[in-house]
Coordinates of C-alpha atoms and ligand atoms in Angstrom, one line a residue:
X296 CA -8.9 -14.5 1.5
X297 CA -10.6 -11.8 3.5
X298 CA -14.4 -11.6 3.1
X299 CA -14.7 -8.0 1.9
X300 CA -18.4 -7.6 2.9
X301 CA -17.4 -8.3 6.5
X302 CA -14.3 -6.1 6.6
X303 CA -13.8 -2.5 7.8
X304 CA -14.6 -0.2 4.8
X305 CA -11.7 2.0 5.9
X306 CA -8.8 -0.3 6.5
X307 CA -10.0 -3.7 5.4
X308 CA -9.6 -5.2 8.8
X309 CA -11.5 -8.6 8.9
X310 CA -14.7 -8.9 10.8
X311 CA -15.5 -5.2 11.3
X312 CA -18.5 -4.3 9.1
X313 CA -18.5 -0.7 10.3
X314 CA -15.6 1.8 10.3
X315 CA -13.3 0.6 13.1
X316 CA -11.8 2.7 15.9
X317 CA -8.4 3.1 14.2
X318 CA -10.1 4.5 11.1
X319 CA -12.2 6.9 13.1
X320 CA -8.9 8.2 14.6
X321 CA -7.5 8.7 11.2
X322 CA -10.6 10.5 10.1
X323 CA -10.1 12.9 13.0
X324 CA -6.4 13.3 12.4
X325 CA -6.1 13.7 8.6
X326 CA -9.7 14.4 7.6
X327 CA -10.2 11.4 5.4
X328 CA -10.5 7.6 5.6
X329 CA -8.6 5.3 3.3
X330 CA -10.6 2.7 1.4
X331 CA -8.2 -0.1 1.9
X332 CA -8.8 -3.7 0.8
X333 CA -6.6 -6.4 2.2
X334 CA -6.4 -9.5 0.2
X335 CA -5.2 -12.1 2.7
X336 CA -5.1 -12.6 6.4
X337 CA -1.7 -12.0 7.9
X338 CA -1.5 -15.6 9.0
X339 CA 1.2 -18.3 9.3
X340 CA 1.1 -18.9 5.5
X341 CA 1.4 -15.3 4.6
X342 CA 4.2 -14.8 7.1
X343 CA 6.1 -17.7 5.6
X344 CA 5.6 -16.2 2.1
X345 CA 6.7 -12.7 3.1
X346 CA 9.7 -14.0 5.0
X347 CA 10.9 -16.1 2.0
X348 CA 10.2 -13.4 -0.5
X349 CA 10.8 -10.0 1.1
X350 CA 13.3 -10.9 3.8
X351 CA 15.2 -13.9 2.4
X352 CA 14.9 -12.4 -1.1
X353 CA 13.6 -15.4 -3.1
X354 CA 12.3 -13.4 -6.1
X355 CA 10.6 -16.4 -7.6
X356 CA 7.9 -16.2 -4.9
X357 CA 6.5 -13.0 -6.3
X358 CA 4.0 -15.0 -8.4
X359 CA 2.4 -16.8 -5.5
X360 CA -1.0 -15.1 -5.9
X361 CA -0.9 -13.4 -9.3
X362 CA -4.4 -14.8 -10.2
X363 CA -6.0 -13.3 -7.0
X364 CA -4.2 -10.0 -7.5
X365 CA -5.4 -9.8 -11.1
X366 CA -8.9 -10.5 -10.0
X367 CA -8.8 -7.8 -7.3
X368 CA -7.3 -5.2 -9.7
X369 CA -10.4 -5.6 -11.9
X370 CA -12.2 -3.5 -9.3
X371 CA -9.9 -0.5 -10.1
X372 CA -10.0 -0.4 -13.9
X373 CA -9.9 3.4 -14.3
X374 CA -7.2 3.8 -11.6
X375 CA -3.5 4.5 -11.9
X376 CA -1.8 1.6 -10.2
X377 CA 1.0 2.8 -7.9
X378 CA 3.2 0.5 -5.9
X379 CA 4.5 2.0 -2.7
X380 CA 8.2 3.0 -3.3
X381 CA 11.2 2.0 -1.2
X382 CA 13.9 4.4 -0.3
X383 CA 17.0 4.1 -2.6
X384 CA 18.9 2.7 0.3
X385 CA 16.3 0.0 1.0
X386 CA 16.0 -0.8 -2.6
X387 CA 19.8 -1.2 -2.9
X388 CA 19.8 -3.6 0.1
X389 CA 16.9 -5.7 -1.0
X390 CA 17.6 -5.6 -4.7
X391 CA 13.9 -5.3 -5.7
X392 CA 10.7 -3.7 -4.7
X393 CA 8.5 -6.4 -3.3
X394 CA 5.3 -4.8 -4.4
X395 CA 6.2 -3.9 -8.0
X396 CA 7.8 -7.4 -8.2
X397 CA 4.3 -8.9 -7.9
X398 CA 2.6 -6.2 -10.0
X399 CA 5.0 -7.0 -12.9
X400 CA 3.1 -10.2 -13.4
X401 CA -0.4 -8.6 -13.4
X402 CA -2.2 -7.1 -16.3
X403 CA -2.6 -3.3 -15.8
X404 CA 0.7 -1.4 -16.1
X405 CA 1.8 0.3 -12.9
X406 CA 3.4 3.7 -12.4
X407 CA 5.7 4.9 -9.6
X408 CA 4.0 8.3 -8.8
X409 CA 5.8 8.7 -5.4
X410 CA 9.4 8.7 -4.3
X411 CA 10.5 7.9 -0.8
X412 CA 13.0 10.1 1.0
X413 CA 15.8 8.5 3.0
X414 CA 14.6 7.9 6.5
X415 CA 15.7 5.9 9.5
X416 CA 14.4 2.3 9.4
X417 CA 10.8 1.8 10.8
X418 CA 11.5 -1.3 12.8
X419 CA 12.7 -0.5 16.3
X420 CA 10.3 2.4 16.5
X421 CA 7.3 2.2 18.7
X422 CA 3.8 2.4 17.2
X423 CA 3.5 6.0 18.5
X424 CA 6.7 7.0 16.9
X425 CA 5.7 5.6 13.6
X426 CA 2.4 7.3 13.7
X427 CA 4.1 10.7 14.3
X428 CA 6.4 10.4 11.3
X429 CA 7.0 13.3 8.9
X430 CA 5.7 13.0 5.3
X431 CA 8.2 10.5 3.8
X432 CA 7.2 10.9 0.2
X433 CA 7.7 13.4 -2.6
X434 CA 6.0 13.4 -6.0
X435 CA 7.9 11.6 -8.7
X436 CA 5.7 12.8 -11.6
X437 CA 4.3 16.2 -12.6
X438 CA 1.1 17.4 -11.0
X439 CA -0.5 17.4 -14.5
X440 CA -0.1 13.7 -14.8
X441 CA -2.2 13.0 -11.7
X442 CA -4.6 15.9 -11.5
X443 CA -8.2 14.7 -11.3
X444 CA -7.0 11.1 -11.7
X445 CA -7.9 8.1 -9.5
X446 CA -5.0 6.3 -7.9
X447 CA -4.7 2.9 -6.3
X448 CA -1.8 2.7 -3.9
X449 CA -0.5 -0.9 -3.5
X450 CA 1.5 -2.1 -0.5
X451 CA 2.4 -5.5 0.9
X452 CA 1.0 -5.2 4.4
X453 CA -1.3 -2.8 6.2
X454 CA 0.1 -2.2 9.6
X455 CA -0.9 1.1 11.2
X456 CA -1.9 2.7 7.8
X457 CA 0.5 5.6 8.4
X458 CA 2.5 5.0 5.2
X459 CA -0.5 4.7 3.0
X460 CA -2.2 7.7 4.6
X461 CA 1.0 9.8 3.9
X462 CA 0.9 8.6 0.3
X463 CA -2.8 9.5 0.0
X464 CA -2.3 12.8 1.7
X465 CA 0.4 13.9 -0.8
X466 CA -1.7 12.7 -3.8
X467 CA -4.8 14.6 -2.6
X468 CA -2.7 17.7 -2.0
X469 CA -1.6 17.5 -5.6
X470 CA -5.1 17.3 -7.1
X471 CA -5.8 13.6 -7.3
X472 CA -9.5 13.0 -7.3
X473 CA -9.7 9.6 -5.5
X474 CA -7.2 7.5 -3.7
X475 CA -7.9 3.9 -2.7
X476 CA -5.4 1.4 -1.4
X477 CA -4.9 -2.4 -1.8
X478 CA -2.6 -4.5 0.4
X479 CA -1.6 -8.1 0.0
X480 CA -2.3 -8.7 3.7
X481 CA -4.2 -7.2 6.5
Ligands
ZN536 ZN1 -10.7 0.3 9.9

């Protein structure tokens, strides 16, 4: 697992005790920095897990780190836990949401607060293209439900941070007090 004290306070990148260059860029671009925590290194073991689970679709693998996830979620007791949504199209292809699949086994209930619009697939795009993307989310719940609340967005992997930043931006625009993020790997 990633040593939190030695990770970037913005994106959870290992071995970067201060805000890293990418996070400083985000701060300039969107005016805030995420407080992301990454649980595991994106190493060979994690890659094997995500390939079997997300890409091959072995749903039984969703419980691989429930204990660690439960432990991490204890740091967000007064937060609404929100898995990052898939587009309807992606959901239909995969048959499950890989994030809520894991969160179904953990203690706090989760809530889908965001909905993902249909968009062209991410893979095959360059990093620059991904970073320029339009807001891919809309609100799934009423503003009243989230106003002045704290929200924890959960995703499987932190890549550029773009998706999580979009999610956080939309929540802040709709009156959420604090957004933090948690990813299975970094
Ligand atoms: Zn960072």
